PDB file of C-alpha atoms in Angstrom:
ATOM      1  CA  MET A   1      98.440  98.643  99.597  1.00  0.00           C
ATOM      2  CA  ALA A   2      97.235 101.062  97.100  1.00  0.00           C
ATOM      3  CA  THR A   3      97.015 100.467  93.797  1.00  0.00           C
ATOM      4  CA  GLY A   4      98.036 102.319  90.411  1.00  0.00           C
ATOM      5  CA  ARG A   5      94.907 101.948  88.347  1.00  0.00           C
ATOM      6  CA  GLY A   6      91.404 100.369  88.242  1.00  0.00           C
ATOM      7  CA  THR A   7      90.047  97.504  86.480  1.00  0.00           C
ATOM      8  CA  GLY A   8      87.145  96.945  84.273  1.00  0.00           C
ATOM      9  CA  ALA A   9      85.254  99.556  81.913  1.00  0.00           C
ATOM     10  CA  GLY A  10      85.451 103.258  83.266  1.00  0.00           C
ATOM     11  CA  ARG A  11      87.784 104.801  85.981  1.00  0.00           C
ATOM     12  CA  PHE A  12      87.689 102.999  89.016  1.00  0.00           C
ATOM     13  CA  ASP A  13      90.170 103.474  92.107  1.00  0.00           C
ATOM     14  CA  ALA A  14      89.331 100.558  94.854  1.00  0.00           C
ATOM     15  CA  GLY A  15      91.657 101.968  97.107  1.00  0.00           C
ATOM     16  CA  ARG A  16      93.345  98.686  97.868  1.00  0.00           C
ATOM     17  CA  ILE A  17      94.960  95.800  95.783  1.00  0.00           C
ATOM     18  CA  CYS A  18      92.554  92.975  97.326  1.00  0.00           C
ATOM     19  CA  LEU A  19      89.663  95.076  96.386  1.00  0.00           C
ATOM     20  CA  GLU A  20      90.942  95.134  92.845  1.00  0.00           C
ATOM     21  CA  LEU A  21      91.011  91.639  92.816  1.00  0.00           C
ATOM     22  CA  LEU A  22      87.180  91.398  93.611  1.00  0.00           C
ATOM     23  CA  ALA A  23      86.504  93.795  91.092  1.00  0.00           C
ATOM     24  CA  THR A  24      87.844  91.182  88.529  1.00  0.00           C
ATOM     25  CA  GLU A  25      84.918  88.679  89.108  1.00  0.00           C
ATOM     26  CA  PRO A  26      81.569  89.084  87.253  1.00  0.00           C
ATOM     27  CA  ALA A  27      79.601  89.464  90.342  1.00  0.00           C
ATOM     28  CA  GLY A  28      81.892  91.858  91.560  1.00  0.00           C
ATOM     29  CA  GLY A  29      82.288  94.121  88.421  1.00  0.00           C
ATOM     30  CA  ALA A  30      80.267  96.818  86.652  1.00  0.00           C
ATOM     31  CA  PRO A  31      76.994  95.703  84.860  1.00  0.00           C
ATOM     32  CA  GLY A  32      77.617  93.706  82.007  1.00  0.00           C
ATOM     33  CA  ALA A  33      81.355  92.880  83.068  1.00  0.00           C
ATOM     34  CA  GLY A  34      82.540  89.163  82.543  1.00  0.00           C
ATOM     35  CA  GLU A  35      85.237  87.128  84.084  1.00  0.00           C
ATOM     36  CA  GLN A  36      88.426  89.238  83.875  1.00  0.00           C
ATOM     37  CA  LEU A  37      90.850  86.744  84.906  1.00  0.00           C
ATOM     38  CA  GLY A  38      89.823  83.853  82.816  1.00  0.00           C
ATOM     39  CA  SER A  39      93.109  82.926  81.448  1.00  0.00           C
ATOM     40  CA  PRO A  40      96.992  82.968  82.148  1.00  0.00           C
ATOM     41  CA  ALA A  41      97.417  85.784  79.911  1.00  0.00           C
ATOM     42  CA  ARG A  42      94.741  88.083  81.148  1.00  0.00           C
ATOM     43  CA  LEU A  43      96.032  87.115  84.946  1.00  0.00           C
ATOM     44  CA  ALA A  44      99.591  88.172  83.888  1.00  0.00           C
ATOM     45  CA  ARG A  45      98.260  91.465  82.160  1.00  0.00           C
ATOM     46  CA  TRP A  46      96.312  92.203  85.431  1.00  0.00           C
ATOM     47  CA  LEU A  47      99.350  91.682  87.655  1.00  0.00           C
ATOM     48  CA  ILE A  48     101.402  94.295  85.785  1.00  0.00           C
ATOM     49  CA  GLU A  49      98.050  96.653  85.633  1.00  0.00           C
ATOM     50  CA  VAL A  50      97.471  96.860  89.118  1.00  0.00           C
ATOM     51  CA  ARG A  51     101.424  96.964  89.737  1.00  0.00           C
ATOM     52  CA  LEU A  52     101.786  93.762  91.693  1.00  0.00           C
ATOM     53  CA  VAL A  53     104.833  93.181  89.339  1.00  0.00           C
ATOM     54  CA  PRO A  54     106.796  95.972  87.604  1.00  0.00           C
ATOM     55  CA  PRO A  55     106.160  96.759  84.027  1.00  0.00           C
ATOM     56  CA  GLY A  56     108.336  94.578  81.709  1.00  0.00           C
ATOM     57  CA  THR A  57     108.376  91.842  84.163  1.00  0.00           C
ATOM     58  CA  ALA A  58     108.636  88.156  82.630  1.00  0.00           C
ATOM     59  CA  LEU A  59     105.539  86.251  83.579  1.00  0.00           C
ATOM     60  CA  THR A  60     105.976  83.111  81.598  1.00  0.00           C
ATOM     61  CA  ALA A  61     105.319  80.809  84.626  1.00  0.00           C
ATOM     62  CA  VAL A  62     101.932  82.093  84.896  1.00  0.00           C
ATOM     63  CA  ASP A  63      99.700  78.897  84.134  1.00  0.00           C
ATOM     64  CA  ALA A  64      96.274  77.527  84.811  1.00  0.00           C
ATOM     65  CA  SER A  65      97.025  76.613  88.398  1.00  0.00           C
ATOM     66  CA  TRP A  66      97.884  80.249  88.904  1.00  0.00           C
ATOM     67  CA  VAL A  67      94.353  81.225  87.682  1.00  0.00           C
ATOM     68  CA  ASP A  68      92.672  78.853  90.020  1.00  0.00           C
ATOM     69  CA  ARG A  69      94.862  79.862  92.892  1.00  0.00           C
ATOM     70  CA  PHE A  70      93.836  83.624  92.561  1.00  0.00           C
ATOM     71  CA  HIS A  71      90.203  82.775  91.960  1.00  0.00           C
ATOM     72  CA  ALA A  72      90.236  81.030  95.247  1.00  0.00           C
ATOM     73  CA  LEU A  73      91.873  83.763  97.041  1.00  0.00           C
ATOM     74  CA  ARG A  74      89.388  86.074  95.215  1.00  0.00           C
ATOM     75  CA  PHE A  75      86.387  84.157  96.507  1.00  0.00           C
ATOM     76  CA  ASP A  76      87.783  83.876 100.211  1.00  0.00           C
ATOM     77  CA  ILE A  77      88.397  87.808 100.365  1.00  0.00           C
ATOM     78  CA  GLY A  78      84.800  88.410  98.748  1.00  0.00           C
ATOM     79  CA  ARG A  79      83.560  86.428 101.803  1.00  0.00           C
ATOM     80  CA  LEU A  80      85.417  88.145 104.317  1.00  0.00           C
ATOM     81  CA  MET A  81      84.390  91.298 103.018  1.00  0.00           C
ATOM     82  CA  ALA A  82      80.747  90.672 102.695  1.00  0.00           C
ATOM     83  CA  ALA A  83      80.557  89.315 106.381  1.00  0.00           C
ATOM     84  CA  GLN A  84      82.328  92.794 107.257  1.00  0.00           C
ATOM     85  CA  LEU A  85      79.373  94.566 105.716  1.00  0.00           C
ATOM     86  CA  GLY A  86      76.803  92.499 107.426  1.00  0.00           C
ATOM     87  CA  GLY A  87      76.710  89.432 105.311  1.00  0.00           C
ATOM     88  CA  PRO A  88      76.952  85.671 106.574  1.00  0.00           C
ATOM     89  CA  ASP A  89      79.870  84.782 108.645  1.00  0.00           C
ATOM     90  CA  ALA A  90      83.165  83.848 106.156  1.00  0.00           C
ATOM     91  CA  GLU A  91      83.884  80.396 107.952  1.00  0.00           C
ATOM     92  CA  GLY A  92      87.256  78.911 106.877  1.00  0.00           C
ATOM     93  CA  ALA A  93      87.979  81.908 104.714  1.00  0.00           C
ATOM     94  CA  LEU A  94      89.847  83.692 107.207  1.00  0.00           C
ATOM     95  CA  GLU A  95      92.208  81.105 107.996  1.00  0.00           C
ATOM     96  CA  ARG A  96      92.956  80.253 104.408  1.00  0.00           C
ATOM     97  CA  VAL A  97      93.684  84.085 103.594  1.00  0.00           C
ATOM     98  CA  ASN A  98      95.944  84.280 107.026  1.00  0.00           C
ATOM     99  CA  SER A  99      97.822  81.208 105.629  1.00  0.00           C
ATOM    100  CA  LEU A 100      98.628  82.948 102.510  1.00  0.00           C
ATOM    101  CA  ALA A 101      99.468  86.093 104.098  1.00  0.00           C
ATOM    102  CA  SER A 102     102.099  84.374 105.857  1.00  0.00           C
ATOM    103  CA  GLY A 103     104.036  83.586 102.877  1.00  0.00           C
ATOM    104  CA  ALA A 104     107.013  85.783 101.631  1.00  0.00           C
ATOM    105  CA  PRO A 105     106.335  88.416  99.122  1.00  0.00           C
ATOM    106  CA  PRO A 106     108.620  89.099  96.078  1.00  0.00           C
ATOM    107  CA  GLY A 107     111.634  91.185  96.854  1.00  0.00           C
ATOM    108  CA  HIS A 108     112.282  94.482  95.405  1.00  0.00           C
ATOM    109  CA  ARG A 109     115.321  96.433  94.515  1.00  0.00           C
ATOM    110  CA  ALA A 110     115.912  99.483  92.490  1.00  0.00           C
ATOM    111  CA  VAL A 111     117.899  99.502  89.112  1.00  0.00           C
ATOM    112  CA  ARG A 112     118.621 102.000  86.365  1.00  0.00           C
ATOM    113  CA  GLY A 113     116.100 102.241  83.484  1.00  0.00           C
ATOM    114  CA  ALA A 114     117.278 102.719  79.920  1.00  0.00           C
ATOM    115  CA  ASP A 115     117.115 106.577  80.666  1.00  0.00           C
ATOM    116  CA  GLY A 116     119.089 106.584  83.943  1.00  0.00           C
ATOM    117  CA  VAL A 117     116.291 106.918  86.234  1.00  0.00           C
ATOM    118  CA  LEU A 118     115.683 104.442  88.738  1.00  0.00           C
ATOM    119  CA  VAL A 119     112.921 101.873  88.799  1.00  0.00           C
ATOM    120  CA  ARG A 120     111.482  99.178  90.888  1.00  0.00           C
ATOM    121  CA  ALA A 121     112.528  95.354  89.951  1.00  0.00           C
ATOM    122  CA  LEU A 122     112.302  92.187  91.628  1.00  0.00           C
ATOM    123  CA  ASN A 123     114.970  90.122  92.772  1.00  0.00           C
ATOM    124  CA  ALA A 124     113.766  87.113  91.356  1.00  0.00           C
ATOM    125  CA  ALA A 125     111.286  85.876  88.998  1.00  0.00           C
ATOM    126  CA  PRO A 126     108.033  85.990  91.007  1.00  0.00           C
ATOM    127  CA  ASP A 127     106.200  82.779  92.093  1.00  0.00           C
ATOM    128  CA  CYS A 128     102.400  82.572  92.687  1.00  0.00           C
ATOM    129  CA  ALA A 129     102.595  82.198  96.476  1.00  0.00           C
ATOM    130  CA  GLY A 130     104.685  85.354  96.727  1.00  0.00           C
ATOM    131  CA  LEU A 131     102.320  87.552  94.707  1.00  0.00           C
ATOM    132  CA  LEU A 132      99.198  85.706  96.792  1.00  0.00           C
ATOM    133  CA  ALA A 133     100.848  86.689 100.008  1.00  0.00           C
ATOM    134  CA  VAL A 134     101.013  90.465  98.800  1.00  0.00           C
ATOM    135  CA  VAL A 135      97.108  90.337  98.206  1.00  0.00           C
ATOM    136  CA  ALA A 136      96.251  88.419 101.258  1.00  0.00           C
ATOM    137  CA  ARG A 137      98.209  90.700 103.280  1.00  0.00           C
ATOM    138  CA  ASP A 138      96.514  93.464 101.984  1.00  0.00           C
ATOM    139  CA  ALA A 139      93.321  92.023 102.895  1.00  0.00           C
ATOM    140  CA  VAL A 140      94.452  91.555 106.365  1.00  0.00           C
ATOM    141  CA  ASP A 141      95.713  94.772 106.786  1.00  0.00           C
ATOM    142  CA  LEU A 142      92.235  96.281 105.805  1.00  0.00           C
ATOM    143  CA  LEU A 143      90.375  94.132 107.804  1.00  0.00           C
ATOM    144  CA  THR A 144      92.355  94.700 110.851  1.00  0.00           C
ATOM    145  CA  ASP A 145      92.473  98.528 110.303  1.00  0.00           C
ATOM    146  CA  PRO A 146      89.492 100.400 112.076  1.00  0.00           C
ATOM    147  CA  ALA A 147      89.571 103.384 109.748  1.00  0.00           C
ATOM    148  CA  ALA A 148      89.682 101.284 106.610  1.00  0.00           C
ATOM    149  CA  ARG A 149      87.030  98.847 107.897  1.00  0.00           C
ATOM    150  CA  ALA A 150      84.972 102.112 108.523  1.00  0.00           C
ATOM    151  CA  ALA A 151      85.617 103.360 104.989  1.00  0.00           C
ATOM    152  CA  LEU A 152      84.443 100.053 103.186  1.00  0.00           C
ATOM    153  CA  ARG A 153      81.599 100.580 100.742  1.00  0.00           C
ATOM    154  CA  ARG A 154      79.705  98.971  98.107  1.00  0.00           C
ATOM    155  CA  CYS A 155      78.832 100.832  94.857  1.00  0.00           C
ATOM    156  CA  GLN A 156      75.277 101.921  94.815  1.00  0.00           C
ATOM    157  CA  GLY A 157      74.727 101.469  91.025  1.00  0.00           C
ATOM    158  CA  GLU A 158      72.050  99.106  90.214  1.00  0.00           C
ATOM    159  CA  ALA A 159      73.147  95.683  89.597  1.00  0.00           C
ATOM    160  CA  CYS A 160      76.834  96.730  90.413  1.00  0.00           C
ATOM    161  CA  HIS A 161      78.631  94.798  93.485  1.00  0.00           C
ATOM    162  CA  ARG A 162      81.881  96.537  93.546  1.00  0.00           C
ATOM    163  CA  LEU A 163      83.634  97.507  96.614  1.00  0.00           C
ATOM    164  CA  TYR A 164      86.051 100.353  97.323  1.00  0.00           C
ATOM    165  CA  LEU A 165      87.469 102.642 100.310  1.00  0.00           C
ATOM    166  CA  ASP A 166      85.517 105.776 100.461  1.00  0.00           C
ATOM    167  CA  THR A 167      88.450 108.249 101.308  1.00  0.00           C
ATOM    168  CA  SER A 168      86.466 111.243 100.078  1.00  0.00           C
ATOM    169  CA  ARG A 169      85.558 114.399 102.112  1.00  0.00           C
ATOM    170  CA  GLY A 170      82.667 113.584 104.304  1.00  0.00           C
ATOM    171  CA  GLY A 171      82.395 110.196 103.063  1.00  0.00           C
ATOM    172  CA  ARG A 172      80.317 111.245 100.187  1.00  0.00           C
ATOM    173  CA  ARG A 173      81.633 108.606  97.575  1.00  0.00           C
ATOM    174  CA  ARG A 174      78.238 106.491  96.268  1.00  0.00           C
ATOM    175  CA  TRP A 175      79.765 104.771  93.033  1.00  0.00           C
ATOM    176  CA  CYS A 176      82.758 102.848  92.133  1.00  0.00           C
ATOM    177  CA  SER A 177      83.043 104.847  89.080  1.00  0.00           C
ATOM    178  CA  GLY A 178      81.331 108.204  88.436  1.00  0.00           C
ATOM    179  CA  GLU A 179      81.875 107.543  84.591  1.00  0.00           C
ATOM    180  CA  VAL A 180      79.787 104.405  84.638  1.00  0.00           C
ATOM    181  CA  CYS A 181      77.784 103.829  87.412  1.00  0.00           C
ATOM    182  CA  GLY A 182      77.316 107.546  88.640  1.00  0.00           C
ATOM    183  CA  ASN A 183      76.658 108.363  84.947  1.00  0.00           C
ATOM    184  CA  ARG A 184      74.024 105.803  84.946  1.00  0.00           C
ATOM    185  CA  ALA A 185      72.219 106.996  87.811  1.00  0.00           C
ATOM    186  CA  ARG A 186      72.175 110.520  86.789  1.00  0.00           C
ATOM    187  CA  VAL A 187      70.768 109.525  83.460  1.00  0.00           C
ATOM    188  CA  ALA A 188      67.916 107.423  85.402  1.00  0.00           C
ATOM    189  CA  ARG A 189      67.172 110.287  87.402  1.00  0.00           C
ATOM    190  CA  HIS A 190      66.908 112.557  84.515  1.00  0.00           C
ATOM    191  CA  ARG A 191      64.575 110.131  82.864  1.00  0.00           C
ATOM    192  CA  ARG A 192      62.364 109.898  86.030  1.00  0.00           C
ATOM    193  CA  ARG A 193      62.277 113.573  86.175  1.00  0.00           C
ATOM    194  CA  SER A 194      61.221 114.084  82.546  1.00  0.00           C
ATOM    195  CA  LEU A 195      58.406 111.495  82.958  1.00  0.00           C
ATOM    196  CA  GLY A 196      57.107 113.203  86.216  1.00  0.00           C
ATOM    197  CA  ALA A 197      57.096 116.550  84.535  1.00  0.00           C
ATOM    198  CA  SER A 198      54.955 115.102  81.576  1.00  0.00           C
ATOM    199  CA  GLY A 199      52.756 113.325  84.204  1.00  0.00           C
ATOM    200  CA  VAL A 200      53.643 109.831  82.919  1.00  0.00           C
ATOM    201  CA  GLU A 201      55.121 107.547  85.576  1.00  0.00           C
ATOM    202  CA  GLY A 202      57.817 105.150  83.940  1.00  0.00           C
ATOM    203  CA  PRO A 203      59.111 101.618  85.186  1.00  0.00           C
ATOM    204  CA  ALA A 204      62.061 103.312  86.650  1.00  0.00           C
ATOM    205  CA  ALA A 205      60.267 106.087  88.366  1.00  0.00           C
ATOM    206  CA  THR A 206      60.775 104.218  91.731  1.00  0.00           C
ATOM    207  CA  GLY A 207      63.738 101.938  93.215  1.00  0.00           C
ATOM    208  CA  ALA A 208      67.138 103.050  91.913  1.00  0.00           C
ATOM    209  CA  GLU A 209      67.453 106.370  94.071  1.00  0.00           C
ATOM    210  CA  GLY A 210      65.682 107.734  96.728  1.00  0.00           C
ATOM    211  CA  SER A 211      64.913 111.485  97.360  1.00  0.00           C
ATOM    212  CA  GLY A 212      66.776 111.869 100.145  1.00  0.00           C
ATOM    213  CA  GLY A 213      68.452 110.171 103.208  1.00  0.00           C
ATOM    214  CA  ALA A 214      72.173 110.427 104.748  1.00  0.00           C
ATOM    215  CA  PRO A 215      75.243 111.013 102.873  1.00  0.00           C
ATOM    216  CA  GLY A 216      76.338 107.894 101.289  1.00  0.00           C
ATOM    217  CA  THR A 217      72.874 106.605 100.767  1.00  0.00           C
ATOM    218  CA  PRO A 218      71.029 106.764  97.181  1.00  0.00           C
ATOM    219  CA  GLY A 219      69.583 109.916  96.690  1.00  0.00           C
ATOM    220  CA  ALA A 220      71.369 111.811  99.332  1.00  0.00           C
ATOM    221  CA  ALA A 221      73.120 113.934  97.094  1.00  0.00           C
ATOM    222  CA  GLY A 222      70.996 116.055  94.950  1.00  0.00           C
ATOM    223  CA  PRO A 223      71.837 117.163  91.429  1.00  0.00           C
ATOM    224  CA  GLY A 224      75.030 118.804  90.797  1.00  0.00           C
ATOM    225  CA  THR A 225      78.483 118.470  89.702  1.00  0.00           C
ATOM    226  CA  GLU A 226      80.236 114.880  90.337  1.00  0.00           C
ATOM    227  CA  GLY A 227      83.464 115.134  92.274  1.00  0.00           C
ATOM    228  CA  PRO A 228      86.194 112.476  91.869  1.00  0.00           C
ATOM    229  CA  HIS A 229      85.698 108.629  91.888  1.00  0.00           C
ATOM    230  CA  GLY A 230      81.771 108.879  92.168  1.00  0.00           C
ATOM    231  CA  VAL A 231      81.606 111.829  94.751  1.00  0.00           C
ATOM    232  CA  GLU A 232      78.351 113.916  93.538  1.00  0.00           C
TER     233      GLU A 232
END
């Protein structure tokens, strides 16, 4: 399921709603980002921002239990994605995500907006289980789609752990957001070059980016103009 916009600082297109959910936790977001789903109000705002529910949907039922359940799903999806990228097995997580995915998602219908244009609306007030089912199904779809699995990437920005689907030409996307992590990398690269030209080696002279490698690895793409969504 594609999403309408990213979360956190800067422009971020994760490519899937389940990855958008992962980006809301401190360990999954950009450097310095905190918990983004820390209250019912913030969860309700996120549900609208990523288009899990249409704008204007009444979310008065969202409470602390919803926050806890979305946190639990986020944790399990994070373990599954980490395992897909070579991390430890996510024992128990797959069963829990499958169980949530079996739930009934909210029903949609088309209605006339104030200007007469057709807009999306829900058949009934959304419940937590139905919205969790949408996100869990998206995770199942990603993990069982060979093309999507092959496009799963982790941001190469220093201290950033965001995940996204790399759909760029040639698989050259390196960062979650070119405006945030990509810009930090270019600034650090410029600083290292300036220090090298002056004969001074700074603490950032090594480590963050290499000088070469295959596309999709730090340092593989040389200086130039960055393309959309972290492609340089």
